[in-house]
XYZ file of C-alpha atoms in Angstrom:
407
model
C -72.382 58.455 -28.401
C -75.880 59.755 -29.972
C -77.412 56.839 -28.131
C -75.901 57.477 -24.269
C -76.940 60.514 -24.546
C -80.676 60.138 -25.833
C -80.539 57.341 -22.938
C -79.162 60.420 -20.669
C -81.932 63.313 -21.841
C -84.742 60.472 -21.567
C -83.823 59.667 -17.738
C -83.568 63.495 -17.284
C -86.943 64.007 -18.313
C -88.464 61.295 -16.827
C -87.519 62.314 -13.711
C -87.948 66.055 -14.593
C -91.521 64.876 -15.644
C -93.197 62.341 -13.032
C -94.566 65.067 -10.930
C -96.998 65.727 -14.052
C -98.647 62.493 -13.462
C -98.347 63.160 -9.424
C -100.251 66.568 -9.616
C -103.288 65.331 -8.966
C -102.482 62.575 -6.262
C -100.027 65.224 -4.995
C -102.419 67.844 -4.647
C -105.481 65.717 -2.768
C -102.929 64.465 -0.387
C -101.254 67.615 0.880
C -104.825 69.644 0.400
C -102.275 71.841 -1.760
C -103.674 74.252 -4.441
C -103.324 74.983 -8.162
C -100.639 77.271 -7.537
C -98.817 75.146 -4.934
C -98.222 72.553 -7.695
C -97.398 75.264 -10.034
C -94.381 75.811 -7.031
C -93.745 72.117 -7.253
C -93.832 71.650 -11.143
C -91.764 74.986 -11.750
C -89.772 76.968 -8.972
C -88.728 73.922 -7.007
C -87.211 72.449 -9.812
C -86.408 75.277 -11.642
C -84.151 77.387 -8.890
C -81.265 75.449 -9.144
C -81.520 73.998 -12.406
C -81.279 77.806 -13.855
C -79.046 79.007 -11.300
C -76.485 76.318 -11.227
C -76.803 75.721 -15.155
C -73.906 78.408 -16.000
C -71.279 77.415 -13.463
C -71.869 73.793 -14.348
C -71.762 74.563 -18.292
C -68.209 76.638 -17.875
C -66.980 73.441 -15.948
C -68.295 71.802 -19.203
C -66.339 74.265 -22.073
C -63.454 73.309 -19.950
C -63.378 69.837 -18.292
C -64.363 66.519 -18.805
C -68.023 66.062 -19.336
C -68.266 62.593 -19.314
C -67.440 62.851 -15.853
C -69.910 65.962 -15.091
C -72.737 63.860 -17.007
C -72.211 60.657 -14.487
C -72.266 62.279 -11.471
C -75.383 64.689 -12.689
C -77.510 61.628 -13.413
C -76.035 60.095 -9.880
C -77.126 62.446 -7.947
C -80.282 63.773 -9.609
C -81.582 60.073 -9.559
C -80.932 59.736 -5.973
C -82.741 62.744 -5.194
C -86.032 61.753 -7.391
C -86.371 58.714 -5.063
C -86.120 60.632 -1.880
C -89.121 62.534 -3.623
C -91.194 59.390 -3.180
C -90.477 60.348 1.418
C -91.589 63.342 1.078
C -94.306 63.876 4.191
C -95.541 67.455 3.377
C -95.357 70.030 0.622
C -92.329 72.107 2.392
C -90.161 68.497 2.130
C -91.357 67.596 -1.204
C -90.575 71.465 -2.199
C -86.923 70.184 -1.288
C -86.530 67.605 -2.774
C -87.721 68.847 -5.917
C -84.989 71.772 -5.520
C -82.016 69.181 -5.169
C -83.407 67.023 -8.051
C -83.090 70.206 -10.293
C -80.149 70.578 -9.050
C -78.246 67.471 -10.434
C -80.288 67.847 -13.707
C -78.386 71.497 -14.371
C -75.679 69.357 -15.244
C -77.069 67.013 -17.855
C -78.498 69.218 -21.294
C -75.919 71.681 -21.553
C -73.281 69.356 -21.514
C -74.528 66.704 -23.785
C -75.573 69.709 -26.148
C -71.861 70.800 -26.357
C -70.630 67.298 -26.462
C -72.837 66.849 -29.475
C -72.026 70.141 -31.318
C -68.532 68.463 -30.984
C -69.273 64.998 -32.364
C -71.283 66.704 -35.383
C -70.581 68.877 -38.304
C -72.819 71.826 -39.077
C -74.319 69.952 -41.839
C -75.455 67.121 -39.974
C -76.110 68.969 -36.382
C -79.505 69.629 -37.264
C -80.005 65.460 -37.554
C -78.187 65.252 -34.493
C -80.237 67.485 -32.225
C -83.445 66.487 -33.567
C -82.791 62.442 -32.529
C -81.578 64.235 -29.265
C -84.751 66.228 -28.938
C -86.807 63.197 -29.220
C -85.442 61.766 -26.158
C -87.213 65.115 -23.963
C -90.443 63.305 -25.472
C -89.716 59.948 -24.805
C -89.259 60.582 -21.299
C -92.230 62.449 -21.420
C -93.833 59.320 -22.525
C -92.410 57.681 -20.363
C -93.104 59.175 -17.482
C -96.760 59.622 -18.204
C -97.927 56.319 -19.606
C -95.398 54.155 -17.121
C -95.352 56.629 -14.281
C -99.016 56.753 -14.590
C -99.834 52.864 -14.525
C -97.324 52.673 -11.643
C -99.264 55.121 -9.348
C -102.314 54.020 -10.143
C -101.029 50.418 -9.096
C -99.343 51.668 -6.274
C -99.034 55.299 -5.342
C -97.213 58.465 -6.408
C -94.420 57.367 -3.687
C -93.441 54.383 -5.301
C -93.519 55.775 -8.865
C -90.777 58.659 -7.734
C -88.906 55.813 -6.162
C -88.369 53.577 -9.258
C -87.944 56.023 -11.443
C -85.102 57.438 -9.651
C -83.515 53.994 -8.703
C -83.575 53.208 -12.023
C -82.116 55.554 -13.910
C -78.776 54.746 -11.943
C -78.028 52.186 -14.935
C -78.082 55.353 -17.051
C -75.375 56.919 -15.029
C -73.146 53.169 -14.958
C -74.060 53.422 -18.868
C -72.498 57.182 -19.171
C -69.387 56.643 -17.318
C -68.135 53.413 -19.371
C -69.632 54.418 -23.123
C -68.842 58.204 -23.234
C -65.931 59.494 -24.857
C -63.990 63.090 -24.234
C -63.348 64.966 -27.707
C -60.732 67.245 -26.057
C -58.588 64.027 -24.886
C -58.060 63.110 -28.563
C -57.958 65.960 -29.848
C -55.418 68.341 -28.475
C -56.779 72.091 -30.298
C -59.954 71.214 -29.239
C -58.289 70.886 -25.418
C -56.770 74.468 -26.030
C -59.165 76.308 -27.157
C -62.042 75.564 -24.341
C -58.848 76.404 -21.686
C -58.796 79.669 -23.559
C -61.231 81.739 -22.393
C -62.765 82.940 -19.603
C -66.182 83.632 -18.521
C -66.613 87.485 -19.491
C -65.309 87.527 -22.760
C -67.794 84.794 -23.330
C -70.581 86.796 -21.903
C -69.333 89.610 -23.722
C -68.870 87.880 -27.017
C -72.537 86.657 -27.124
C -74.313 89.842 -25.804
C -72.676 91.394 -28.882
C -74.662 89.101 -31.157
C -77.953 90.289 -31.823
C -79.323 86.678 -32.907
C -78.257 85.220 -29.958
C -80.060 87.783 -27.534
C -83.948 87.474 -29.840
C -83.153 83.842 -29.715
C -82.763 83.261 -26.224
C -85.683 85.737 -25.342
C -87.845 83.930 -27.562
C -86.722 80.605 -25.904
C -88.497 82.155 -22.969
C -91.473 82.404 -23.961
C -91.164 78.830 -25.580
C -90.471 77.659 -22.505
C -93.432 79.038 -20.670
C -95.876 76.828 -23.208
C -93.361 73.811 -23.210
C -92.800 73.853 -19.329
C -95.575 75.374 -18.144
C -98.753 74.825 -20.194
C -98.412 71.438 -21.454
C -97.509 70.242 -17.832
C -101.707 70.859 -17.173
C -102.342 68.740 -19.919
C -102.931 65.407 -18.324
C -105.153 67.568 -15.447
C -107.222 69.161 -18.417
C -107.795 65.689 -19.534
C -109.129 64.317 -16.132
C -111.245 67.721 -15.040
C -112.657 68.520 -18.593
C -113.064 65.365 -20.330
C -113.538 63.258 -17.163
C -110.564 60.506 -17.675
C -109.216 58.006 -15.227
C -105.727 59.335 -14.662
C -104.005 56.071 -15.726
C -106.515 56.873 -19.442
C -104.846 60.652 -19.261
C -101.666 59.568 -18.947
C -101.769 56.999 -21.764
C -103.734 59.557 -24.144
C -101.206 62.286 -24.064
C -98.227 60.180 -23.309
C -98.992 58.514 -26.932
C -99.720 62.252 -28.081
C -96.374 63.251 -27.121
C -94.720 60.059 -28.582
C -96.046 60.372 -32.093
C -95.018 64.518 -32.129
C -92.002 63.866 -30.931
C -90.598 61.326 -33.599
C -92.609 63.299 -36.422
C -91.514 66.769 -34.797
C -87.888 66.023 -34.278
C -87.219 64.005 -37.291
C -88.819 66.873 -39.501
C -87.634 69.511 -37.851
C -84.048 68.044 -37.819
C -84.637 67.429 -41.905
C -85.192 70.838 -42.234
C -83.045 72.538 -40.139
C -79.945 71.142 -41.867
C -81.592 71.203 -45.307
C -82.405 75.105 -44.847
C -79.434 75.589 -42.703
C -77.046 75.096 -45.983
C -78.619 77.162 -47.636
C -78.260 80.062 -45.336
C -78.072 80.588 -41.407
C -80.832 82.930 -41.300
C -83.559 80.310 -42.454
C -83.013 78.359 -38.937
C -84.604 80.697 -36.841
C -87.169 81.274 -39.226
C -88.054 77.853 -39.480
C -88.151 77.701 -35.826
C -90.598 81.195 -35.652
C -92.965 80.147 -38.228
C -93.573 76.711 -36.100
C -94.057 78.282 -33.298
C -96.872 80.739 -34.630
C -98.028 78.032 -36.586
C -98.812 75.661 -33.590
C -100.998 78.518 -31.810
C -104.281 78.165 -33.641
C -104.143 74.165 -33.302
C -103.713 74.033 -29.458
C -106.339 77.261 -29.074
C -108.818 74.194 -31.215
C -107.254 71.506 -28.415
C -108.295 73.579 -25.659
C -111.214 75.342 -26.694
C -113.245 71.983 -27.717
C -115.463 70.185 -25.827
C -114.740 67.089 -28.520
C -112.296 64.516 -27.344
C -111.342 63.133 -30.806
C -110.997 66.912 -31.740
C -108.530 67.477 -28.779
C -106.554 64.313 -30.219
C -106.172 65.900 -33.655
C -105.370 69.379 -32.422
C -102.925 68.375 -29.874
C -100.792 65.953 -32.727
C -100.963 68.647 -35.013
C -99.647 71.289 -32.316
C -97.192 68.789 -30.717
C -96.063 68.157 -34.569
C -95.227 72.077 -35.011
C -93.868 72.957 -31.332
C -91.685 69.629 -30.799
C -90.420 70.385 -34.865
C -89.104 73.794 -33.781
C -86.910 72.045 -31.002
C -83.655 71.156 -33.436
C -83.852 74.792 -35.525
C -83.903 76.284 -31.708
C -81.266 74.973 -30.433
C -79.230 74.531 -34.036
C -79.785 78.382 -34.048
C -77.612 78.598 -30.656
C -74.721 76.419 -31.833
C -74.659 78.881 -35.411
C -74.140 82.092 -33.525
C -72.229 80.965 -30.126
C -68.646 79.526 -31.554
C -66.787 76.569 -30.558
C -65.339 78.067 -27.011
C -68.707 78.637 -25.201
C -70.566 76.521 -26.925
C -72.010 74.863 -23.312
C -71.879 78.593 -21.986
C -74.336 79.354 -24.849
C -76.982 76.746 -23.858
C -76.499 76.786 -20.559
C -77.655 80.693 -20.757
C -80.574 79.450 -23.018
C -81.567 76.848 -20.702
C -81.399 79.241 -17.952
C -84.199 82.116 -19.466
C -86.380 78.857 -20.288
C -86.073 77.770 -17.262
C -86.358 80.586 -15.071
C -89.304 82.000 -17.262
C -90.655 79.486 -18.554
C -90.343 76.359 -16.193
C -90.165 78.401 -12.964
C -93.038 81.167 -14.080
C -94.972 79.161 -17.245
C -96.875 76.330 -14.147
C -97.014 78.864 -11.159
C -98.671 81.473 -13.770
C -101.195 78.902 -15.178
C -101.780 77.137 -11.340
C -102.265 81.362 -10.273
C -103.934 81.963 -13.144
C -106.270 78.587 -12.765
C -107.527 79.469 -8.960
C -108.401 82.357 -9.981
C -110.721 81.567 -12.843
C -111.564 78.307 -11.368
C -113.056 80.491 -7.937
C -115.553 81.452 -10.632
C -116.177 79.454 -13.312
C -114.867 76.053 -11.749
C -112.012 73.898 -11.453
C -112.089 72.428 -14.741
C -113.156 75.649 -16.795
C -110.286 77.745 -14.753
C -107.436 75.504 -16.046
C -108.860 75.862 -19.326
C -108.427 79.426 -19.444
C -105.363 79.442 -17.758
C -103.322 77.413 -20.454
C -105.044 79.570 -23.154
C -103.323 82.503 -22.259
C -100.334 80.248 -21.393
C -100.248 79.136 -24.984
C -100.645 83.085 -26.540
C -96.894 82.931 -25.359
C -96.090 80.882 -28.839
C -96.870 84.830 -30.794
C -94.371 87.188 -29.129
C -91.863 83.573 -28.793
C -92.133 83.129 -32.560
C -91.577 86.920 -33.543
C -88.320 86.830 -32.022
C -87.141 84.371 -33.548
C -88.323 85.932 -36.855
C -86.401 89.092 -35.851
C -82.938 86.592 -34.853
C -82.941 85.811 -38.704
C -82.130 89.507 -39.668
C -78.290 89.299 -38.005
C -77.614 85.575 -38.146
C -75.146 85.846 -41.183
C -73.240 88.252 -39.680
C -73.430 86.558 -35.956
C -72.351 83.043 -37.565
C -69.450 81.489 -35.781
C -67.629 78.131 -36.276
């Protein structure tokens, strides 16, 4: 079940992440500007994915979400090839919107149906083989969807990529399994309750509300900042974008395995010990990865930027599993979808719908200046100061989390 749905979060952020390679392309084609494709990268996807996230996730706490999964990745995939048509930046704004659309459907559901195929001592695991799959896609998307452009065009990259992730969806629908069809109390408790005593329930929880604010501003690095990564490569270091691609696609390979398989380890090894060490864990990374991307950025040394950015990728993909292990602690078996669905939605509409439109704002401006290549610098160094005031509330979440616990 682990494996669909890694298969399922890979396809989701491959086609989540192909318009990182297409920026560039993208931008020359439709004389669009920094903040345009920050639009693209982050409000067009992000209105609907936040938006439609909570609806979706209570059809999840109640119904079948094998079903929800299959048509999500139906419909999403259809959508990222139609993406490939686009003639102008008003129809590729669109498409973009519907493709974020179908996605709402995919993490918060496979997050609940993993909470249910996992005990709390092995969740931690569970999540952080789960997590690696946003990475892989990543990957994917950069060193394949990269290659493919540069072969032939940023059109035919959206349309494979979407095309193919239908086998995901043919994958989904025969493999998955429904919990609540075999097991009857599980079946009665998600018909139990309704969507404002869930609200209710959570906003009562003190850890819940520090760790869903500081998912915000992890978002805003994670969805906004790193998406200029592969343009910092080409305008600062002068790469081909095929060689960008490739670099930081293999940079986000090697953090993700090392991240998510460390940070899993020591989410459930800290976890048993008490719940208050998860979100501390997941703090302290965050703070910790701040001074090695400020090095990435800041240096005018390529092999420096390599080092930096593993070490950084290391720390920020290894707070993934805590993060979202954190959720599952405080949010109880009921709303357990509701829960991430709400966590997904402040990433989302912070971080993935403001985190690229502040940098591509913030990167016009400077670059007016100072230059294209100099602008986007600064512009993802004060993205990145978003990993302080992120961390801290996650420090603060640890205070209440014995008391918030919840099977």
């Amino acid at each position: 079940m682990l494996a669909v749905l890694f298969l399922v979060s890979t396809v989701s952020n491959v086609d989540r992440q192909i318009m990182t390679v297409a920026i560039e392309p993208i931008k020359a084609e439709f004389n669009a500007t920094d903040t345009q494709m920050g639009l693209l990268t982050g409000v067009a996807f992000a209105l609907f994915y936040a938006t439609l996230g909570l609806p979706i996730a209570r059809w999840a706490d109640r119904g079948n979400r094998k079903l929800i999964i299959t048509i999500s990745i139906t419909f999403w995939s259809l959508m990222t090839a139609i993406c490939g048509a686009a003639q102008n930046f008003v129809q590729m704004f669109f498409a973009r919107l519907a493709v974020g659309g179908g996605e709402a459907g995919a993490l918060p559901t496979s997050q609940s149906l993993i909470a249910d195929y996992f005990p709390p001592q092995e969740r931690g695991k569970a999540i952080g083989i789960f997590a690696m799959a946003g990475v892989a896609g990543y990957a994917a998307a950069l060193i394949g969807g990269a290659q493919i452009a540069s072969l032939f065009g940023w059109r035919a990259m959206f349309v494979i990529f979407g095309l193919s992730s239908l086998l995901v969806a043919i994958i989904a629908s025969r493999c998955l399994l429904e919990p609540r069809h075999m097991l009857p109390r599980a079946r009665t408790q998600a018909a139990g309750e309704q969507l404002r005593p869930s609200i209710t329930a959570l906003a009562r929880k003190p850890s819940f509300l520090w760790q869903i604010t500081g998912g915000g501003f992890y978002g805003i690095v994670s969805y906004g900042a790193l998406i200029f990564v592969v343009s910092h490569l080409v305008r600062s270091f002068g790469l081909s974008l095929s060689h960008a691609g490739a670099v930081y696609g293999s940079i986000s390979a090697v953090t993700a395995i090392v991240g998510a398989v460390a940070g899993g380890y020591l989410t459930d090894r800290l976890g048993r010990r008490t719940p208050a060490a998860v979100p501390l864990l997941t703090g302290l990374l965050m703070i910790a990865a701040l001074p090695a991307y400020l090095v990435a950025l800041l240096t005018h040394d390529f092999n420096v930027f390599v080092i930096a950015a593993l070490i950084g990728g290391c720390l920020i993909f290894g707070a993934g599993p805590s993060l979202f292990a954190g959720v599952h602690i405080v949010c109880g078996s009921p709303r357990r979808a509701t829960a991430i669905a709400l966590l997904y939605f402040v990433m989302n509409s912070i971080g993935l719908s403001g985190g690229p439109v502040l940098t591509g704002v913030l990167s016009d401006g400077f670059g007016a200046q100072l230059g294209t290549a100099m602008g986007l610098r600064i512009a993802m160094l004060i993205a990145f100061a978003a990993l302080l005031p992120g961390g801290i509330c996650f420090l603060l979440a640890g205070r209440t989390m014995r008391a918030d616990a919840e099977s």
